[in-house]
Amino acid sequence: MQESDLIGIPEDSISTPALIVDADILEANIEKMQSYLSEKGVSLRAHAKTHKSPYIGQIQMKTGAIGLCCATLAEAEAMVQGGLNNILITSQVAEADKLQRLASIAADADISIAADCRENIAELSEAALSRGSTIGIVIEVDVGMGRCGVRSAGEAVALADETVARDGLRFRGLMGYEGHAVFIGDRTDRRRTGLAANHLLMESVNAVRARGIPVEIVSAAGTGTYDIAAGMEGITEIQAGSYIFMDLAYEKLGLPFEISLTVLSTVISRPDQKTVVLDCGMKSISVEREMPRARGYDGMEVFKLAEEHALARVDPSGKSPLRGEKVSLIPSHCCTTVNLHDRIFLVRNRHVEAVLPVSARGVH
């Protein structure tokens, strides 16, 4: 069936497994985040690693986001090809071919990238000069993840000096992602950990400014800490992504966003009264944090995922789906679930409104 033939069909007619996004909830989540941050005077740089779709990125930009984050160079390439601009790549690039690709797209779009060492600054400068482009530099500060990023304000200042001295580069600012805080269940603990991370970022920001170097961008946070970082004086933008879809992990935090993304599956076997077998396994839904949850069946528990099958237990005396019926599953992690699919079915009022290619899935 051609994609054009899918427009308007009922949701329960979609071949499974399929990635479904409720358009009304998606738009409400986007508007809610944008409105909150606008009231706080903080910008949204929405993270495209969640949706990997230029179409959704365009909705975010039209709603008020100043730009997008991308986790990989190839995600950024897909967004630029989809007509998007003002992109921050939040991971470092070290390979020679990727440096050249980065410099190439920087000739056509406003591109910045995270950096955390002098060697990388030199490589980025050389690549930009070879392509006649300008690459924006955002120094990453390790604020507690123990991953990438400079470890001190002194290192941040030295790297800012190095950037300013290099041709082909434009120093933009600093970023620090408090990913170790975003899933802390207790709100007080999450706030304390998030603010401590934000303070570490601001120490480096203030040190760079004290050096006499202007800082335009101070970028931080994720969906779990967006409101905490937005209240920190000096942070200019929030990198939230998962708020548009939500999932079982974020649902536990009591955030003001609803789940818009599910994986539609079909019951392919009822071998006994207590067992339901679905056509949705690890190749179509993430299982990294916990098992998915079936929507609309309170007594149904998914207890195992194989490659192409989900096994669930049901109470024989309660409501359960019959063979051939459709079941919507809520994933534990929306971002890694999206990366398993080639397309998103955007559904409104239980009918397909659009079929969106997941343009940046599986690319790096």
Short mmCIF file of C-alpha atoms in Angstrom, two decimals:
data_model
loop_
_atom_site.label_atom_id
_atom_site.label_comp_id
_atom_site.label_asym_id
_atom_site.label_seq_id
_atom_site.Cartn_x
_atom_site.Cartn_y
_atom_site.Cartn_z
CA MET A 1 0.00 0.00 0.00
CA GLN A 2 1.33 3.45 -0.98
CA GLU A 3 1.74 5.97 1.84
CA SER A 4 -0.83 8.24 0.17
CA ASP A 5 -3.34 5.39 0.43
CA LEU A 6 -2.85 5.30 4.20
CA ILE A 7 -4.09 8.84 4.81
CA GLY A 8 -7.53 8.76 6.40
CA ILE A 9 -7.63 5.07 7.26
CA PRO A 10 -8.72 4.08 10.80
CA GLU A 11 -5.90 3.53 13.28
CA ASP A 12 -6.93 -0.09 13.81
CA SER A 13 -6.43 -0.73 10.07
CA ILE A 14 -2.71 0.06 10.21
CA SER A 15 -0.45 -2.95 9.64
CA THR A 16 1.49 -3.78 12.80
CA PRO A 17 3.78 -3.31 14.55
CA ALA A 18 3.53 0.43 13.90
CA LEU A 19 4.68 3.61 15.62
CA ILE A 20 1.67 5.80 16.44
CA VAL A 21 1.67 9.43 17.58
CA ASP A 22 -1.52 11.16 18.68
CA ALA A 23 -1.41 14.53 16.89
CA ASP A 24 -3.58 16.38 19.43
CA ILE A 25 -1.45 15.27 22.39
CA LEU A 26 1.78 15.93 20.49
CA GLU A 27 0.73 19.49 19.70
CA ALA A 28 -0.50 20.10 23.24
CA ASN A 29 2.83 18.91 24.69
CA ILE A 30 4.79 21.14 22.30
CA GLU A 31 2.63 24.15 23.15
CA LYS A 32 2.79 23.50 26.89
CA MET A 33 6.60 23.38 26.98
CA GLN A 34 6.95 26.42 24.73
CA SER A 35 4.47 28.46 26.77
CA TYR A 36 6.18 27.61 30.05
CA LEU A 37 9.66 28.54 28.85
CA SER A 38 8.44 31.70 27.12
CA GLU A 39 6.91 32.85 30.40
CA LYS A 40 10.25 32.21 32.10
CA GLY A 41 12.16 34.13 29.45
CA VAL A 42 14.19 31.06 28.48
CA SER A 43 14.49 29.68 24.95
CA LEU A 44 13.75 26.13 23.83
CA ARG A 45 16.28 24.28 21.70
CA ALA A 46 14.27 21.11 21.18
CA HIS A 47 16.22 17.86 20.97
CA ALA A 48 15.64 16.11 17.65
CA LYS A 49 17.14 12.82 18.87
CA THR A 50 13.68 12.03 20.24
CA HIS A 51 11.66 12.29 17.02
CA LYS A 52 14.36 12.24 14.28
CA SER A 53 11.78 13.91 12.04
CA PRO A 54 12.16 17.25 10.21
CA TYR A 55 8.35 17.45 10.09
CA ILE A 56 8.07 17.49 13.89
CA GLY A 57 11.11 19.77 14.11
CA GLN A 58 9.26 22.25 11.90
CA ILE A 59 6.25 22.16 14.24
CA GLN A 60 8.53 22.92 17.19
CA MET A 61 10.20 25.80 15.37
CA LYS A 62 6.87 27.29 14.25
CA THR A 63 5.63 27.08 17.85
CA GLY A 64 8.59 29.13 19.08
CA ALA A 65 11.72 26.98 19.49
CA ILE A 66 14.86 28.94 18.54
CA GLY A 67 16.52 25.85 17.08
CA LEU A 68 17.15 22.16 17.50
CA CYS A 69 19.68 19.92 19.20
CA CYS A 70 20.96 16.84 17.41
CA ALA A 71 22.85 14.01 19.07
CA THR A 72 24.79 13.08 15.94
CA LEU A 73 26.15 14.75 12.83
CA ALA A 74 23.89 12.65 10.61
CA GLU A 75 20.83 13.77 12.57
CA ALA A 76 21.89 17.35 11.88
CA GLU A 77 22.35 16.56 8.19
CA ALA A 78 18.81 15.12 8.07
CA MET A 79 17.37 18.21 9.76
CA VAL A 80 19.21 20.58 7.40
CA GLN A 81 18.01 18.56 4.40
CA GLY A 82 14.51 18.92 5.84
CA GLY A 83 14.80 22.71 5.76
CA LEU A 84 15.77 23.37 9.38
CA ASN A 85 18.41 25.78 10.60
CA ASN A 86 20.07 26.82 13.90
CA ILE A 87 21.26 23.43 15.07
CA LEU A 88 23.49 22.47 17.99
CA ILE A 89 25.16 19.07 17.74
CA THR A 90 25.55 17.95 21.35
CA SER A 91 28.16 15.22 20.76
CA GLN A 92 31.77 15.71 19.74
CA VAL A 93 33.06 14.75 16.29
CA ALA A 94 36.61 13.41 15.88
CA GLU A 95 36.72 11.43 12.61
CA ALA A 96 38.22 13.18 9.57
CA ASP A 97 35.30 12.44 7.24
CA LYS A 98 32.75 13.65 9.77
CA LEU A 99 34.71 16.86 10.33
CA GLN A 100 34.48 17.53 6.60
CA ARG A 101 30.76 16.71 6.53
CA LEU A 102 30.21 19.04 9.46
CA ALA A 103 32.07 21.87 7.74
CA SER A 104 30.01 21.28 4.61
CA ILE A 105 26.61 21.66 6.27
CA ALA A 106 27.93 24.65 8.23
CA ALA A 107 28.25 26.40 4.87
CA ASP A 108 24.50 26.09 4.35
CA ALA A 109 23.07 26.38 7.87
CA ASP A 110 23.74 27.87 11.32
CA ILE A 111 25.57 24.92 12.89
CA SER A 112 27.26 24.73 16.29
CA ILE A 113 28.86 21.74 17.95
CA ALA A 114 29.99 20.73 21.41
CA ALA A 115 33.74 20.61 21.99
CA ASP A 116 35.84 19.78 25.03
CA CYS A 117 39.54 19.75 24.04
CA ARG A 118 42.12 21.85 22.20
CA GLU A 119 42.83 19.12 19.65
CA ASN A 120 39.21 19.12 18.55
CA ILE A 121 39.15 22.91 18.29
CA ALA A 122 42.16 22.72 15.95
CA GLU A 123 40.50 20.00 13.85
CA LEU A 124 37.25 21.95 13.59
CA SER A 125 39.09 25.11 12.54
CA GLU A 126 41.01 23.26 9.84
CA ALA A 127 37.85 21.65 8.49
CA ALA A 128 35.94 24.93 8.43
CA LEU A 129 38.77 26.71 6.59
CA SER A 130 38.97 23.92 4.00
CA ARG A 131 35.25 24.35 3.21
CA GLY A 132 35.03 28.11 3.57
CA SER A 133 32.46 27.83 6.34
CA THR A 134 32.09 28.94 9.95
CA ILE A 135 31.37 26.45 12.73
CA GLY A 136 29.90 27.57 16.02
CA ILE A 137 31.61 26.21 19.14
CA VAL A 138 29.79 25.45 22.38
CA ILE A 139 32.12 24.23 25.11
CA GLU A 140 30.71 21.25 26.96
CA VAL A 141 31.14 21.21 30.72
CA ASP A 142 30.93 17.94 32.64
CA VAL A 143 28.34 18.76 35.30
CA GLY A 144 28.18 15.30 36.83
CA MET A 145 27.61 12.79 34.02
CA GLY A 146 31.27 11.72 33.96
CA ARG A 147 31.06 11.59 30.20
CA CYS A 148 32.31 14.30 27.84
CA GLY A 149 33.09 17.86 28.86
CA VAL A 150 35.79 19.96 30.51
CA ARG A 151 36.26 19.26 34.21
CA SER A 152 36.97 22.77 35.48
CA ALA A 153 36.25 26.43 34.86
CA GLY A 154 39.92 26.93 34.08
CA GLU A 155 39.73 24.38 31.27
CA ALA A 156 36.63 26.11 29.92
CA VAL A 157 38.44 29.47 29.82
CA ALA A 158 41.47 27.96 28.08
CA LEU A 159 39.24 26.34 25.47
CA ALA A 160 37.31 29.57 24.92
CA ASP A 161 40.63 31.38 24.39
CA GLU A 162 41.67 28.72 21.89
CA THR A 163 38.38 29.01 20.00
CA VAL A 164 38.52 32.79 19.76
CA ALA A 165 42.07 32.60 18.40
CA ARG A 166 41.16 30.18 15.60
CA ASP A 167 39.89 31.13 12.15
CA GLY A 168 36.78 29.44 10.81
CA LEU A 169 35.21 29.19 14.27
CA ARG A 170 32.75 31.30 16.22
CA PHE A 171 32.61 30.95 19.99
CA ARG A 172 28.93 30.69 20.95
CA GLY A 173 28.82 29.62 24.58
CA LEU A 174 28.73 26.66 26.94
CA MET A 175 26.48 23.68 27.67
CA GLY A 176 26.12 21.17 30.47
CA TYR A 177 23.64 18.29 30.44
CA GLU A 178 22.53 17.04 33.85
CA GLY A 179 21.43 13.65 32.57
CA HIS A 180 22.22 12.06 35.91
CA ALA A 181 19.41 14.11 37.46
CA VAL A 182 16.55 13.85 34.96
CA PHE A 183 15.10 10.54 36.20
CA ILE A 184 15.48 11.02 39.96
CA GLY A 185 12.02 10.16 41.26
CA ASP A 186 11.93 12.37 44.32
CA ARG A 187 11.30 15.94 43.22
CA THR A 188 13.38 17.45 46.04
CA ASP A 189 16.37 15.23 45.24
CA ARG A 190 16.00 15.86 41.52
CA ARG A 191 15.91 19.61 42.10
CA ARG A 192 18.95 19.53 44.39
CA THR A 193 20.99 17.44 41.96
CA GLY A 194 19.88 19.48 38.97
CA LEU A 195 20.69 22.81 40.57
CA ALA A 196 24.12 21.57 41.65
CA ALA A 197 24.84 20.66 38.04
CA ASN A 198 23.52 24.01 36.80
CA HIS A 199 25.78 25.82 39.29
CA LEU A 200 28.82 23.96 37.91
CA LEU A 201 27.89 25.10 34.42
CA MET A 202 27.46 28.70 35.55
CA GLU A 203 30.88 28.68 37.25
CA SER A 204 32.47 28.06 33.87
CA VAL A 205 30.19 30.58 32.17
CA ASN A 206 31.13 33.28 34.67
CA ALA A 207 34.82 32.47 34.35
CA VAL A 208 34.69 32.80 30.56
CA ARG A 209 32.85 36.11 30.85
CA ALA A 210 35.38 37.34 33.40
CA ARG A 211 38.00 36.68 30.75
CA GLY A 212 36.22 39.24 28.59
CA ILE A 213 34.72 36.72 26.16
CA PRO A 214 31.00 37.20 25.38
CA VAL A 215 28.80 34.17 26.06
CA GLU A 216 25.67 34.00 23.93
CA ILE A 217 24.48 30.44 24.64
CA VAL A 218 24.16 28.73 28.01
CA SER A 219 22.40 25.45 27.23
CA ALA A 220 21.24 22.81 29.70
CA ALA A 221 18.60 20.38 30.92
CA GLY A 222 16.34 17.66 29.62
CA THR A 223 12.67 16.86 29.99
CA GLY A 224 13.05 15.79 33.62
CA THR A 225 14.80 19.01 34.69
CA TYR A 226 13.47 21.60 32.24
CA ASP A 227 11.67 23.65 34.89
CA ILE A 228 14.56 23.43 37.35
CA ALA A 229 17.15 24.74 34.90
CA ALA A 230 14.71 27.34 33.55
CA GLY A 231 14.70 28.93 36.99
CA MET A 232 18.50 29.22 37.14
CA GLU A 233 19.63 32.75 36.36
CA GLY A 234 21.98 32.77 33.39
CA ILE A 235 20.75 29.68 31.55
CA THR A 236 19.50 30.82 28.15
CA GLU A 237 18.07 27.66 26.60
CA ILE A 238 16.67 24.22 27.43
CA GLN A 239 17.50 21.05 25.47
CA ALA A 240 14.35 19.04 26.23
CA GLY A 241 13.27 16.35 23.77
CA SER A 242 11.15 13.55 25.23
CA TYR A 243 8.37 15.86 26.46
CA ILE A 244 6.70 15.63 23.04
CA PHE A 245 6.14 11.85 23.29
CA MET A 246 6.75 10.87 26.94
CA ASP A 247 7.15 7.25 28.07
CA LEU A 248 6.89 5.04 31.15
CA ALA A 249 10.09 6.39 32.70
CA TYR A 250 9.07 10.05 32.42
CA GLU A 251 5.47 9.28 33.41
CA LYS A 252 6.71 8.44 36.91
CA LEU A 253 8.00 11.99 37.44
CA GLY A 254 4.59 13.65 37.44
CA LEU A 255 5.43 16.04 34.61
CA PRO A 256 2.63 18.06 32.96
CA PHE A 257 2.91 16.25 29.62
CA GLU A 258 0.87 13.33 28.33
CA ILE A 259 1.94 10.18 26.49
CA SER A 260 1.44 10.72 22.76
CA LEU A 261 3.53 7.82 21.41
CA THR A 262 2.58 4.16 21.41
CA VAL A 263 3.42 1.08 19.39
CA LEU A 264 0.37 -0.53 17.85
CA SER A 265 0.45 -4.33 17.88
CA THR A 266 -1.83 -7.22 17.01
CA VAL A 267 -2.74 -10.26 19.09
CA ILE A 268 -1.48 -13.17 17.00
CA SER A 269 -2.13 -15.99 19.47
CA ARG A 270 -4.15 -16.84 22.60
CA PRO A 271 -2.61 -20.24 23.43
CA ASP A 272 -4.48 -20.34 26.74
CA GLN A 273 -6.84 -18.14 28.77
CA LYS A 274 -3.99 -16.48 30.68
CA THR A 275 -1.60 -15.75 27.78
CA VAL A 276 -1.65 -13.11 25.05
CA VAL A 277 0.99 -13.10 22.30
CA LEU A 278 1.54 -9.89 20.33
CA ASP A 279 3.52 -9.22 17.14
CA CYS A 280 5.67 -6.58 18.83
CA GLY A 281 9.09 -7.56 20.13
CA MET A 282 12.48 -6.01 20.85
CA LYS A 283 12.87 -5.06 17.19
CA SER A 284 9.92 -2.68 17.41
CA ILE A 285 9.78 -1.42 21.01
CA SER A 286 12.44 -0.51 23.55
CA VAL A 287 12.90 -2.70 26.60
CA GLU A 288 15.93 -1.02 28.15
CA ARG A 289 14.21 0.31 31.28
CA GLU A 290 11.16 -1.88 31.84
CA MET A 291 8.56 -3.86 29.97
CA PRO A 292 6.00 -1.91 27.92
CA ARG A 293 2.51 -1.39 29.29
CA ALA A 294 -0.66 -2.25 27.41
CA ARG A 295 -3.04 0.71 27.21
CA GLY A 296 -6.68 -0.01 28.01
CA TYR A 297 -6.11 -3.36 29.74
CA ASP A 298 -5.41 -2.82 33.43
CA GLY A 299 -4.99 -6.52 34.19
CA MET A 300 -2.64 -7.22 31.30
CA GLU A 301 1.08 -7.52 32.10
CA VAL A 302 3.75 -7.83 29.43
CA PHE A 303 6.39 -10.08 30.98
CA LYS A 304 8.68 -11.00 28.09
CA LEU A 305 9.87 -9.61 24.78
CA ALA A 306 11.47 -11.80 22.13
CA GLU A 307 12.69 -10.43 18.81
CA GLU A 308 9.24 -10.33 17.20
CA HIS A 309 6.90 -11.33 20.03
CA ALA A 310 5.56 -9.83 23.25
CA LEU A 311 4.15 -12.23 25.83
CA ALA A 312 1.57 -10.96 28.30
CA ARG A 313 -0.40 -12.42 31.20
CA VAL A 314 -4.08 -11.63 31.70
CA ASP A 315 -6.69 -12.46 34.30
CA PRO A 316 -9.15 -14.89 32.63
CA SER A 317 -12.00 -13.27 34.53
CA GLY A 318 -11.15 -9.75 33.36
CA LYS A 319 -11.01 -7.81 30.13
CA SER A 320 -8.46 -9.09 27.63
CA PRO A 321 -7.93 -8.78 23.85
CA LEU A 322 -8.94 -11.52 21.45
CA ARG A 323 -6.84 -12.98 18.66
CA GLY A 324 -6.69 -10.45 15.79
CA GLU A 325 -7.45 -7.43 17.97
CA LYS A 326 -5.10 -4.45 18.20
CA VAL A 327 -3.31 -3.42 21.40
CA SER A 328 -1.40 -0.16 21.99
CA LEU A 329 1.81 -0.52 23.97
CA ILE A 330 3.52 2.33 25.85
CA PRO A 331 7.32 2.00 25.71
CA SER A 332 9.74 2.53 28.57
CA HIS A 333 11.91 4.81 26.40
CA CYS A 334 10.45 6.82 23.54
CA CYS A 335 13.74 7.85 21.89
CA THR A 336 15.14 4.37 21.36
CA THR A 337 11.72 3.09 20.28
CA VAL A 338 11.46 5.71 17.54
CA ASN A 339 14.89 4.63 16.26
CA LEU A 340 13.47 1.16 15.53
CA HIS A 341 10.93 2.43 12.98
CA ASP A 342 11.07 3.85 9.46
CA ARG A 343 7.90 5.90 9.81
CA ILE A 344 5.55 7.51 12.28
CA PHE A 345 1.79 7.32 11.81
CA LEU A 346 0.41 10.68 12.94
CA VAL A 347 -3.14 10.00 14.06
CA ARG A 348 -5.95 12.41 14.88
CA ASN A 349 -9.35 11.25 16.08
CA ARG A 350 -8.16 7.66 15.54
CA HIS A 351 -7.53 8.19 11.80
CA VAL A 352 -4.23 8.60 9.98
CA GLU A 353 -3.50 12.25 9.24
CA ALA A 354 0.08 11.89 7.98
CA VAL A 355 2.84 9.31 7.57
CA LEU A 356 6.18 10.79 8.59
CA PRO A 357 9.52 9.29 7.63
CA VAL A 358 11.90 8.87 10.57
CA SER A 359 14.58 10.50 8.45
CA ALA A 360 17.40 10.32 10.99
CA ARG A 361 16.94 6.78 12.31
CA GLY A 362 20.02 4.60 12.41
CA VAL A 363 22.36 7.36 11.22
CA HIS A 364 25.43 8.70 12.99
#
